[in-house]
Coordinates of C-alpha atoms in Angstrom, one line a residue:
X3 CA 5.7 5.1 -15.1
X4 CA 2.2 5.1 -13.8
X5 CA 1.7 2.4 -11.2
X6 CA -1.9 1.1 -11.3
X7 CA -3.3 0.3 -7.9
X8 CA -6.7 -0.2 -6.4
X9 CA -6.6 2.7 -4.0
X10 CA -8.1 5.8 -5.5
X11 CA -7.4 9.2 -3.9
X12 CA -10.1 11.9 -3.6
X13 CA -9.1 15.5 -4.3
X14 CA -10.8 18.7 -3.3
X15 CA -10.3 22.2 -4.5
X16 CA -10.7 25.5 -2.7
X17 CA -10.3 29.0 -4.0
X18 CA -7.4 30.0 -1.8
X19 CA -4.1 28.7 -3.0
X20 CA -2.5 28.3 0.4
X21 CA -4.3 27.5 3.6
X22 CA -1.4 28.2 5.9
X23 CA 0.8 31.3 6.7
X24 CA 3.8 32.0 4.5
X25 CA 7.3 31.9 6.0
X26 CA 9.8 34.7 5.8
X27 CA 11.6 35.2 2.5
X28 CA 15.2 34.3 1.7
X29 CA 15.4 31.4 4.2
X30 CA 18.4 29.1 4.0
X31 CA 17.9 25.6 2.7
X32 CA 16.9 23.4 5.6
X33 CA 19.5 20.7 6.2
X34 CA 17.7 18.7 9.0
X35 CA 14.0 18.2 9.4
X36 CA 12.4 19.9 12.4
X37 CA 9.1 17.9 12.5
X38 CA 9.2 15.4 15.3
X39 CA 7.3 12.7 13.4
X40 CA 9.7 12.9 10.5
X41 CA 12.7 12.7 12.7
X42 CA 11.2 9.7 14.5
X43 CA 10.8 7.9 11.1
X44 CA 14.4 8.7 10.1
X45 CA 15.9 7.6 13.5
X46 CA 14.2 4.3 13.1
X47 CA 15.1 3.4 9.5
X48 CA 18.7 4.3 10.1
X49 CA 18.9 2.6 13.5
X50 CA 19.9 5.8 15.3
X51 CA 18.2 5.3 18.6
X52 CA 18.0 8.7 20.2
X53 CA 20.6 10.3 17.9
X54 CA 19.8 12.4 14.9
X55 CA 20.4 11.1 11.4
X56 CA 23.3 12.6 9.6
X57 CA 23.0 14.7 6.4
X58 CA 24.8 11.9 4.5
X59 CA 22.1 9.5 5.7
X60 CA 19.3 11.8 4.6
X61 CA 21.0 12.1 1.2
X62 CA 20.8 8.3 0.8
X63 CA 17.0 8.4 0.5
X64 CA 16.2 8.6 -3.2
X65 CA 12.5 8.1 -3.3
X66 CA 9.9 9.4 -0.8
X67 CA 6.1 9.5 -0.7
X68 CA 4.3 10.9 2.4
X69 CA 0.6 10.6 3.3
X70 CA -1.6 10.8 6.3
X71 CA -3.8 7.8 6.0
X72 CA -7.5 7.5 6.7
X73 CA -6.5 5.7 9.9
X74 CA -4.9 9.0 11.0
X75 CA -1.4 7.5 10.7
X76 CA 1.6 9.0 9.0
X77 CA 2.7 6.7 6.2
X78 CA 6.1 7.0 4.5
X79 CA 7.2 4.9 1.4
X80 CA 10.8 5.3 0.7
X81 CA 13.7 3.7 -1.3
X82 CA 17.5 4.0 -0.9
X83 CA 17.7 3.2 -4.6
X84 CA 16.8 5.4 -7.5
X85 CA 13.7 3.9 -9.2
X86 CA 14.5 5.8 -12.4
X87 CA 17.8 3.9 -12.9
X88 CA 16.9 0.7 -11.0
X89 CA 13.6 -0.9 -12.0
X90 CA 14.0 -3.3 -9.2
X91 CA 14.4 -0.6 -6.5
X92 CA 12.8 -1.8 -3.3
X93 CA 10.1 0.6 -1.9
X94 CA 9.6 0.1 1.8
X95 CA 6.5 1.3 3.6
X96 CA 6.8 2.7 7.2
X97 CA 3.7 3.5 9.3
X98 CA 4.0 5.6 12.4
X99 CA 2.2 4.0 15.4
X100 CA 2.8 6.7 18.0
X101 CA -0.6 8.4 18.5
X102 CA 1.1 11.7 19.7
X103 CA 3.3 11.8 16.6
X104 CA 0.3 10.9 14.3
X105 CA -1.5 14.0 15.6
X106 CA 1.3 16.3 14.5
X107 CA 1.8 18.2 11.2
X108 CA 4.9 18.2 9.0
X109 CA 6.5 21.4 7.8
X110 CA 6.9 21.3 4.0
X111 CA 10.3 22.8 4.2
X112 CA 11.5 19.7 6.1
X113 CA 11.7 18.0 2.8
X114 CA 14.5 20.3 1.6
X115 CA 16.8 18.3 3.8
X116 CA 16.5 15.3 1.5
X117 CA 19.0 16.5 -1.1
X118 CA 19.5 13.1 -2.8
X119 CA 15.9 12.7 -3.8
X120 CA 14.9 11.8 -7.3
X121 CA 11.2 11.6 -6.5
X122 CA 9.1 13.4 -3.8
X123 CA 5.3 13.0 -3.6
X124 CA 3.3 14.7 -0.9
X125 CA 0.2 12.9 -2.1
X126 CA -2.2 15.9 -1.6
X127 CA -1.7 15.6 2.1
X128 CA -3.7 18.1 4.2
X129 CA -1.5 17.7 7.3
X130 CA 1.6 19.1 5.6
X131 CA 2.0 22.8 6.5
X132 CA 2.7 24.6 3.2
X133 CA 4.9 27.6 2.4
X134 CA 5.7 29.3 -0.9
X135 CA 9.3 29.7 0.3
X136 CA 10.1 26.0 -0.2
X137 CA 12.9 25.2 -2.6
X138 CA 13.9 22.0 -4.3
X139 CA 16.4 23.7 -6.6
X140 CA 19.4 22.3 -4.7
X141 CA 18.4 18.7 -5.5
X142 CA 20.4 17.9 -8.6
X143 CA 18.7 14.5 -9.3
X144 CA 15.1 15.4 -8.7
X145 CA 12.9 14.2 -11.5
X146 CA 9.5 13.8 -10.0
X147 CA 7.3 15.9 -7.7
X148 CA 3.7 15.7 -6.3
X149 CA 2.2 18.5 -4.3
X150 CA 0.6 18.7 -0.9
X151 CA -3.1 19.5 -0.3
X152 CA -4.5 22.0 -2.7
X153 CA -1.0 23.1 -3.6
X154 CA -1.2 25.5 -6.6
X155 CA 0.9 24.6 -9.7
X156 CA 1.7 28.3 -10.0
X157 CA 3.2 28.1 -6.5
X158 CA 5.4 25.1 -6.8
X159 CA 6.5 25.9 -10.3
X160 CA 9.1 28.1 -8.6
X161 CA 10.5 25.3 -6.4
X162 CA 12.7 23.8 -9.1
X163 CA 16.0 24.7 -10.5
X164 CA 16.5 23.1 -14.0
X165 CA 13.0 22.3 -15.1
X166 CA 14.3 20.2 -18.0
X167 CA 15.3 17.6 -15.5
X168 CA 11.7 17.1 -14.2
X169 CA 10.0 14.2 -16.0
X170 CA 7.0 13.5 -13.7
X171 CA 4.5 15.9 -12.1
X172 CA 1.3 15.5 -10.0
X173 CA -0.7 18.8 -10.0
X174 CA -4.0 20.6 -10.2
X175 CA -4.8 22.9 -13.2
X176 CA -6.9 25.9 -12.4
X177 CA -6.5 27.9 -15.6
X178 CA -5.3 27.8 -19.2
X179 CA -2.4 29.9 -18.1
X180 CA -1.3 27.1 -15.7
X181 CA -1.7 24.5 -18.4
X182 CA 0.6 26.5 -20.6
X183 CA 3.1 26.6 -17.8
X184 CA 3.6 22.9 -18.2
X185 CA 5.5 23.6 -21.4
X186 CA 8.3 24.9 -19.2
X187 CA 9.0 21.2 -18.5
X188 CA 10.2 20.1 -21.9
X189 CA 11.0 16.5 -20.9
X190 CA 7.8 15.8 -19.0
X191 CA 6.7 12.2 -19.8
X192 CA 4.4 11.5 -16.8
X193 CA 1.6 13.8 -15.8
X194 CA -1.1 13.3 -13.1
X195 CA -3.8 15.9 -13.0
X196 CA -5.8 15.7 -9.8
X197 CA -8.2 18.6 -10.4
X198 CA -9.2 20.7 -13.4
X199 CA -11.1 23.9 -13.3
X200 CA -14.0 24.3 -15.7
X201 CA -12.2 27.1 -17.4
X202 CA -9.4 24.9 -18.6
X203 CA -9.8 24.0 -22.2
X204 CA -6.4 24.1 -23.9
X205 CA -5.5 20.5 -23.5
X206 CA -4.2 20.3 -27.0
X207 CA -1.0 22.0 -25.7
X208 CA -0.1 18.7 -24.0
X209 CA 0.7 17.3 -27.4
X210 CA 3.8 19.5 -27.4
X211 CA 5.2 17.5 -24.5
X212 CA 6.6 13.9 -24.7
X213 CA 4.0 12.5 -22.3
X214 CA 3.7 8.8 -22.2
X215 CA 1.8 8.4 -18.9
X216 CA -1.3 10.4 -18.1
X217 CA -3.6 10.3 -15.1
X218 CA -6.8 12.3 -14.9
X219 CA -9.1 12.8 -11.8
X220 CA -12.4 14.7 -11.9
X221 CA -12.0 15.5 -15.6
X222 CA -15.3 15.2 -17.5
X223 CA -14.5 16.5 -21.0
X224 CA -12.2 13.9 -22.7
X225 CA -12.6 14.5 -26.4
X226 CA -9.0 15.9 -26.6
X227 CA -7.6 12.5 -25.6
X228 CA -8.0 11.2 -29.1
X229 CA -4.9 13.3 -30.1
X230 CA -2.7 11.8 -27.4
X231 CA -1.8 8.8 -29.6
X232 CA 1.6 8.4 -28.1
X233 CA 0.3 7.4 -24.6
X234 CA 1.4 4.1 -23.2
X235 CA -0.3 4.5 -19.8
X236 CA -3.7 6.1 -19.0
X237 CA -5.7 6.4 -15.8
X238 CA -9.2 8.1 -15.6
X239 CA -10.8 8.4 -12.2
X240 CA -14.1 10.0 -11.0
X241 CA -15.3 11.3 -14.3
X242 CA -18.9 12.0 -15.4
X243 CA -18.1 11.3 -19.0
X244 CA -20.6 9.1 -20.9
X245 CA -18.3 8.6 -24.0
X246 CA -14.9 7.0 -24.1
X247 CA -14.8 7.0 -27.9
X248 CA -11.5 9.0 -27.8
X249 CA -9.8 5.9 -26.4
X250 CA -10.2 4.1 -29.8
X251 CA -7.3 6.2 -31.0
X252 CA -4.9 5.2 -28.2
X253 CA -3.5 2.1 -30.0
X254 CA -0.2 2.2 -28.1
X255 CA -1.7 1.9 -24.6
X256 CA 0.0 -0.8 -22.4
X257 CA -1.7 0.2 -19.1
X258 CA -5.3 1.4 -18.6
X259 CA -7.1 2.2 -15.4
X260 CA -10.7 3.2 -15.2
X261 CA -12.3 4.0 -11.9
X262 CA -15.7 5.4 -10.9
X263 CA -17.0 6.1 -14.3
X264 CA -20.6 5.4 -13.6
X265 CA -21.9 6.6 -16.9
X266 CA -19.7 4.4 -19.0
X267 CA -21.6 1.4 -20.4
X268 CA -19.0 -0.3 -22.7
X269 CA -15.3 -1.2 -22.9
X270 CA -15.4 -1.9 -26.7
X271 CA -12.4 0.4 -27.2
X272 CA -10.0 -2.3 -25.8
X273 CA -10.3 -4.1 -29.2
X274 CA -8.2 -1.2 -30.6
X275 CA -5.4 -1.7 -28.1
X276 CA -3.2 -4.5 -29.3
X277 CA -0.4 -3.8 -26.8
X278 CA -2.6 -3.5 -23.7
X279 CA -0.9 -5.5 -20.9
X280 CA -2.5 -4.1 -17.7
X281 CA -6.2 -3.5 -17.4
X282 CA -7.7 -2.2 -14.1
X283 CA -11.5 -1.4 -13.9
X284 CA -13.4 -0.4 -10.8
X285 CA -17.0 0.9 -10.5
X286 CA -17.7 1.1 -14.2
X287 CA -21.2 0.0 -15.2
X288 CA -20.5 -2.2 -18.3
X289 CA -22.1 -5.6 -18.4
X290 CA -19.9 -7.8 -20.5
X291 CA -16.2 -8.9 -20.8
X292 CA -16.8 -10.2 -24.4
X293 CA -14.5 -7.6 -25.9
X294 CA -11.6 -9.1 -23.9
X295 CA -12.1 -12.6 -25.2
X296 CA -8.8 -14.1 -26.5
X297 CA -6.8 -10.9 -25.9
X298 CA -3.3 -12.2 -26.0
X299 CA -1.5 -9.1 -24.7
X300 CA -3.1 -8.9 -21.2
X301 CA -0.9 -10.1 -18.4
X302 CA -2.5 -8.2 -15.4
X303 CA -6.3 -7.9 -14.8
X304 CA -8.2 -6.2 -11.9
X305 CA -12.0 -6.1 -11.9
X306 CA -13.6 -4.5 -8.8
X307 CA -17.1 -3.6 -7.9
X308 CA -18.6 -4.1 -11.4
X309 CA -22.3 -4.3 -10.4
X310 CA -23.6 -4.8 -13.9
X311 CA -21.2 -7.5 -14.9
X312 CA -23.0 -10.8 -15.5
X313 CA -20.2 -13.2 -16.2
X314 CA -16.4 -13.5 -15.9
X315 CA -15.9 -16.6 -18.1
X316 CA -14.0 -14.5 -20.6
X317 CA -11.1 -14.4 -18.2
X318 CA -10.4 -18.1 -19.1
X319 CA -9.6 -17.0 -22.7
X320 CA -6.7 -14.7 -21.8
X321 CA -3.6 -16.9 -22.7
X322 CA -1.0 -14.5 -21.3
X323 CA -2.6 -13.7 -17.9
X324 CA -0.2 -13.7 -15.0
X325 CA -2.1 -11.8 -12.3
X326 CA -5.8 -11.7 -11.5
X327 CA -7.8 -9.7 -9.0
X328 CA -11.5 -10.1 -8.8
X329 CA -13.5 -8.4 -6.0
X330 CA -16.9 -7.1 -5.3
X331 CA -18.5 -9.7 -7.7
X332 CA -21.6 -11.3 -6.4
X333 CA -22.9 -13.3 -9.3
X334 CA -22.6 -17.1 -9.6
X335 CA -19.0 -18.3 -9.0
X336 CA -17.9 -19.6 -12.4
X337 CA -15.0 -22.0 -13.0
X338 CA -11.7 -20.3 -13.7
X339 CA -8.9 -22.1 -15.5
X340 CA -5.8 -20.0 -15.2
X341 CA -2.8 -22.2 -16.3
X342 CA -0.2 -19.4 -16.1
X343 CA -1.5 -17.1 -13.4
X344 CA 0.9 -16.7 -10.5
X345 CA -1.0 -14.2 -8.3
X346 CA -4.7 -14.6 -7.7
X347 CA -7.2 -12.6 -5.6
X348 CA -10.8 -13.8 -5.7
X349 CA -14.0 -14.2 -3.6
X350 CA -13.7 -17.5 -1.6
X351 CA -16.8 -18.8 -3.5
X352 CA -14.6 -19.2 -6.6
X353 CA -12.2 -21.6 -4.9
X354 CA -13.9 -24.9 -5.7
X355 CA -13.8 -24.1 -9.5
X356 CA -10.4 -22.5 -9.6
X357 CA -7.6 -24.3 -11.5
X358 CA -4.3 -22.3 -11.2
X359 CA -1.5 -24.9 -10.7
X360 CA 1.4 -22.4 -10.8
X361 CA 0.0 -19.9 -8.3
X362 CA 2.4 -18.7 -5.7
X363 CA 0.2 -16.0 -4.0
X364 CA -3.5 -16.5 -3.3
X365 CA -5.9 -14.2 -1.6
X366 CA -9.4 -15.3 -0.7
X367 CA -12.1 -12.8 0.5
X368 CA -15.5 -13.2 2.1
X369 CA -17.7 -16.2 2.5
X370 CA -20.7 -17.0 4.8
X371 CA -19.9 -20.7 5.3
X372 CA -16.8 -22.7 6.3
X373 CA -13.6 -22.4 4.2
X374 CA -12.0 -25.9 4.1
X375 CA -8.3 -25.4 3.6
X376 CA -7.9 -28.9 2.3
X377 CA -9.1 -27.5 -1.0
X378 CA -5.7 -25.7 -1.3
X379 CA -3.9 -28.9 -2.0
X380 CA -4.2 -28.2 -5.7
X381 CA -1.8 -25.2 -5.4
X382 CA 1.6 -27.0 -4.8
X383 CA 3.7 -23.9 -5.5
X384 CA 1.8 -21.7 -3.1
X385 CA 4.2 -19.4 -1.0
X386 CA 1.8 -16.8 0.4
X387 CA -1.8 -17.2 1.5
X388 CA -4.1 -14.3 2.6
X389 CA -7.6 -14.8 4.0
X390 CA -10.0 -11.9 4.6
X391 CA -13.5 -11.9 6.2
X392 CA -14.0 -15.6 6.3
X393 CA -16.8 -16.8 8.5
X394 CA -15.0 -20.0 9.7
X395 CA -11.7 -21.4 8.6
X396 CA -11.3 -25.2 9.0
X397 CA -8.8 -27.9 8.2
X398 CA -5.7 -25.8 8.9
X399 CA -3.5 -28.9 9.2
X400 CA -3.9 -29.3 5.5
X401 CA -1.6 -26.4 5.0
X402 CA 1.3 -28.7 6.1
X403 CA 0.9 -30.4 2.8
X404 CA 2.0 -27.2 1.0
X405 CA 5.8 -27.4 1.4
X406 CA 6.5 -23.9 0.0
X407 CA 4.0 -22.0 2.1
X408 CA 5.9 -19.6 4.4
X409 CA 3.6 -16.6 4.8
X410 CA 0.0 -16.7 6.1
X411 CA -2.1 -13.6 6.7
X412 CA -5.5 -13.7 8.2
X413 CA -7.8 -10.7 8.7
X414 CA -11.2 -10.3 10.3
X415 CA -11.9 -14.0 10.2
X416 CA -12.9 -16.8 12.6
X417 CA -10.7 -19.8 13.5
X418 CA -12.9 -20.7 16.4
X419 CA -12.9 -24.5 15.8
X420 CA -9.2 -25.0 15.1
X421 CA -7.2 -22.2 16.7
X422 CA -4.6 -24.4 18.3
X423 CA -3.8 -25.9 14.8
X424 CA -2.8 -22.4 13.6
X425 CA 0.3 -22.4 15.9
X426 CA 1.3 -26.0 15.0
X427 CA 1.9 -25.4 11.3
X428 CA 5.2 -26.9 10.2
X429 CA 6.6 -24.5 7.7
X430 CA 4.9 -21.2 8.1
X431 CA 7.6 -18.6 9.0
X432 CA 5.5 -15.5 9.0
X433 CA 2.0 -15.3 10.5
X434 CA -0.3 -12.2 10.7
X435 CA -3.6 -12.6 12.6
X436 CA -5.5 -9.3 12.7
X437 CA -9.0 -9.1 14.1
X438 CA -9.1 -12.9 14.3
X439 CA -11.6 -14.8 16.5
X440 CA -9.6 -17.5 18.3
X441 CA -10.7 -20.2 20.8
X442 CA -7.9 -22.3 22.4
X443 CA -8.5 -25.7 23.9
X444 CA -4.9 -26.0 25.2
X445 CA -3.3 -23.8 27.9
X446 CA -0.2 -23.4 25.9
X447 CA 0.7 -23.8 22.2
X448 CA 3.0 -26.7 21.2
X449 CA 6.7 -25.9 20.8
X450 CA 7.2 -24.1 17.5
X451 CA 10.8 -23.9 16.2
X452 CA 9.7 -22.6 12.7
X453 CA 7.6 -19.5 13.2
X454 CA 9.9 -16.4 13.0
X455 CA 7.5 -13.5 12.6
X456 CA 4.1 -13.2 14.5
X457 CA 1.6 -10.3 14.5
X458 CA -1.5 -10.5 16.7
X459 CA -3.5 -7.3 16.5
X460 CA -7.0 -6.6 17.9
X461 CA -7.9 -10.2 18.0
X462 CA -10.7 -11.9 20.1
X463 CA -9.5 -14.6 22.5
X464 CA -11.4 -17.3 24.3
X465 CA -10.3 -20.5 26.1
X466 CA -12.6 -23.5 25.9
X467 CA -15.4 -21.3 24.7
X468 CA -15.0 -18.8 27.6
X469 CA -14.1 -15.3 26.6
X470 CA -10.8 -14.0 27.9
X471 CA -11.2 -10.3 28.6
X472 CA -7.7 -9.7 30.1
X473 CA -5.1 -10.1 27.4
X474 CA -2.4 -11.0 30.0
X475 CA -4.3 -14.1 30.9
X476 CA -4.0 -15.3 27.3
X477 CA -0.3 -14.5 26.6
X478 CA 1.4 -17.5 28.4
X479 CA -0.1 -19.6 25.5
X480 CA 2.7 -18.2 23.3
X481 CA 5.6 -18.8 25.6
X482 CA 7.0 -21.7 23.5
X483 CA 7.5 -19.7 20.3
X484 CA 11.3 -20.2 20.5
X485 CA 12.2 -19.2 17.0
X486 CA 10.4 -15.8 17.0
X487 CA 12.6 -13.0 15.6
X488 CA 9.8 -10.4 15.6
X489 CA 6.6 -10.0 17.4
X490 CA 3.8 -7.3 17.0
X491 CA 0.9 -6.7 19.4
X492 CA -0.4 -3.1 19.3
X493 CA -3.4 -1.4 20.9
X494 CA -4.2 -4.4 23.0
X495 CA -3.9 -3.4 26.7
X496 CA -1.0 -5.7 27.2
X497 CA 0.7 -5.3 30.6
X498 CA 3.0 -8.3 31.5
X499 CA 5.9 -9.4 29.3
X500 CA 6.9 -12.5 31.3
X501 CA 5.6 -14.8 28.6
X502 CA 8.5 -13.6 26.5
X503 CA 11.3 -14.9 28.8
X504 CA 12.1 -17.9 26.6
X505 CA 12.2 -16.0 23.3
X506 CA 15.9 -16.1 23.1
X507 CA 15.9 -15.4 19.3
X508 CA 13.7 -12.3 19.4
X509 CA 15.2 -9.2 17.7
X510 CA 12.3 -6.8 17.3
X511 CA 9.2 -6.0 19.3
X512 CA 6.3 -3.8 18.3
X513 CA 4.3 -3.1 21.4
X514 CA 2.9 0.4 20.9
X515 CA -0.2 1.7 22.7
X516 CA -0.5 -1.0 25.4
X517 CA -0.4 -0.8 29.2
X518 CA 3.2 -1.8 29.8
X519 CA 5.1 -0.3 32.7
X520 CA 7.8 -2.9 33.5
X521 CA 10.2 -4.2 30.8
X522 CA 12.6 -6.1 33.1
X523 CA 11.9 -9.3 31.1
X524 CA 13.4 -7.8 28.0
X525 CA 16.8 -7.3 29.6
X526 CA 17.1 -11.1 29.5
X527 CA 16.7 -11.4 25.7
X528 CA 20.3 -11.6 24.2
X529 CA 19.4 -10.8 20.6
X530 CA 16.9 -8.0 21.1
X531 CA 17.7 -5.0 18.9
X532 CA 14.6 -2.8 18.6
X533 CA 11.6 -2.2 20.9
X534 CA 8.7 0.0 20.0
X535 CA 7.0 1.2 23.2
X536 CA 5.3 4.5 22.4
X537 CA 1.9 4.8 24.1
X538 CA 3.1 2.9 27.2
X539 CA 4.0 4.2 30.6
X540 CA 7.3 2.4 31.0
X541 CA 9.2 3.2 34.2
X542 CA 12.4 1.3 33.7
X543 CA 13.7 1.7 30.1
X544 CA 17.2 2.0 31.6
X545 CA 17.3 -1.8 32.2
X546 CA 18.0 -2.3 28.5
X547 CA 21.6 -2.0 27.3
X548 CA 22.9 0.6 24.9
X549 CA 22.7 -2.0 22.1
X550 CA 18.9 -2.0 22.2
X551 CA 17.1 0.9 20.5
X552 CA 13.9 2.0 22.1
X553 CA 11.3 4.0 20.2

């Protein structure tokens, strides 16, 4: 199934099919990864400490995507459940913080060790060292594969054993010959094409495959799409096309994503899609949502960076809408009445006119003035609140009136007037404050027996309007957080840990890339299980017992 998201990958093509040296032929299947960064990830998720994971543990991983993010960090998304047989399979994202590990490459053959995989996606990642001697034929359950950077379809075609088991592929197509090779996968129902050479024209061959989900990137000629009438999911990204007339024929579509189609001026074709449930449009230059008016089928709508769009009133006419994301919209903030919508993401300027009484998750972005949180009282079912790039947040105490609110995330925002109130909230259990601007009037926060998870990353601190440049001077403020089970402060030049001495409930500490040398305080914390200390010059790790895993 095609998952529609806002993040759009950019792909490049070079004439050479492999940038890196080949390995020797006839190598045995690798049973244990050799790349240090991959081993570190595995040790952590399986609580191995310094020990290697077992082959049996590796086989438990059923789903794995790997990418090296724009922040130069390795990012692994994995599941211990098979998403093909369990639609509710939990997918967990793990981001490596160790700067040394993040500078390293991963050998493609390392993924041979994951013999239980049903899905492997290398997400076009450049930092994976490729080899044409990779094999995936020993993975009996593998159904889905996505290649590494510029990986030729002709190359990875030979990785598989029984091609009839493969149902999902992500690939480039550089010739009509490669396109014809897709017919070797008779049960292919999901295809993502990340690059197409100008010489490729035989798209009619795709009609011989049972494709239900199709994703196209950098494909300009789309006339052949009109024959793909069995599609239920379609994504078109970075296309120079001026004409989406072929989409009128796709009457069975349930999911549609259009991104960076700057020459497209109309979405009239949605009228011919009676089953359309998910619509995601970004950077498309149409000016009206009129064709969406009253469309009963739509449950999820995302509209982003639509510079020509003059009004969003039509959103109010969607009776089945459950999720709404509206971003990069700078026209007048119109009233939105969303009686059934449970997840909302909007510019903060829309908050006064928003009526969404059953919303459980709310994200507000931007705003040049104050954001008065007393306005959130009209969302009695709110469980999670995220605030991004807010000039000044006020009336934090009003959040105590939201009895179900447990998760609060604040990014790149100022709480200069009411920072102390942030740590007095009565029911928030998880708090993320990243790049926050905080000004405390009290030397220490009040005792807090509710907050269980706290993240403070790259925030600006001041005390009584005087900037605090040494982070250690600020940390005693948090000494009374007696219920904390996890705490994260990375890349902050933190040295002393004495403020943690009363954190008797703490289980997990993420303290990567600080200035910590002495961890004696941690030996006094009875429930501590995991400590992440990479990027520190710790001299006395031995003070922690064998029951504490140090990474």
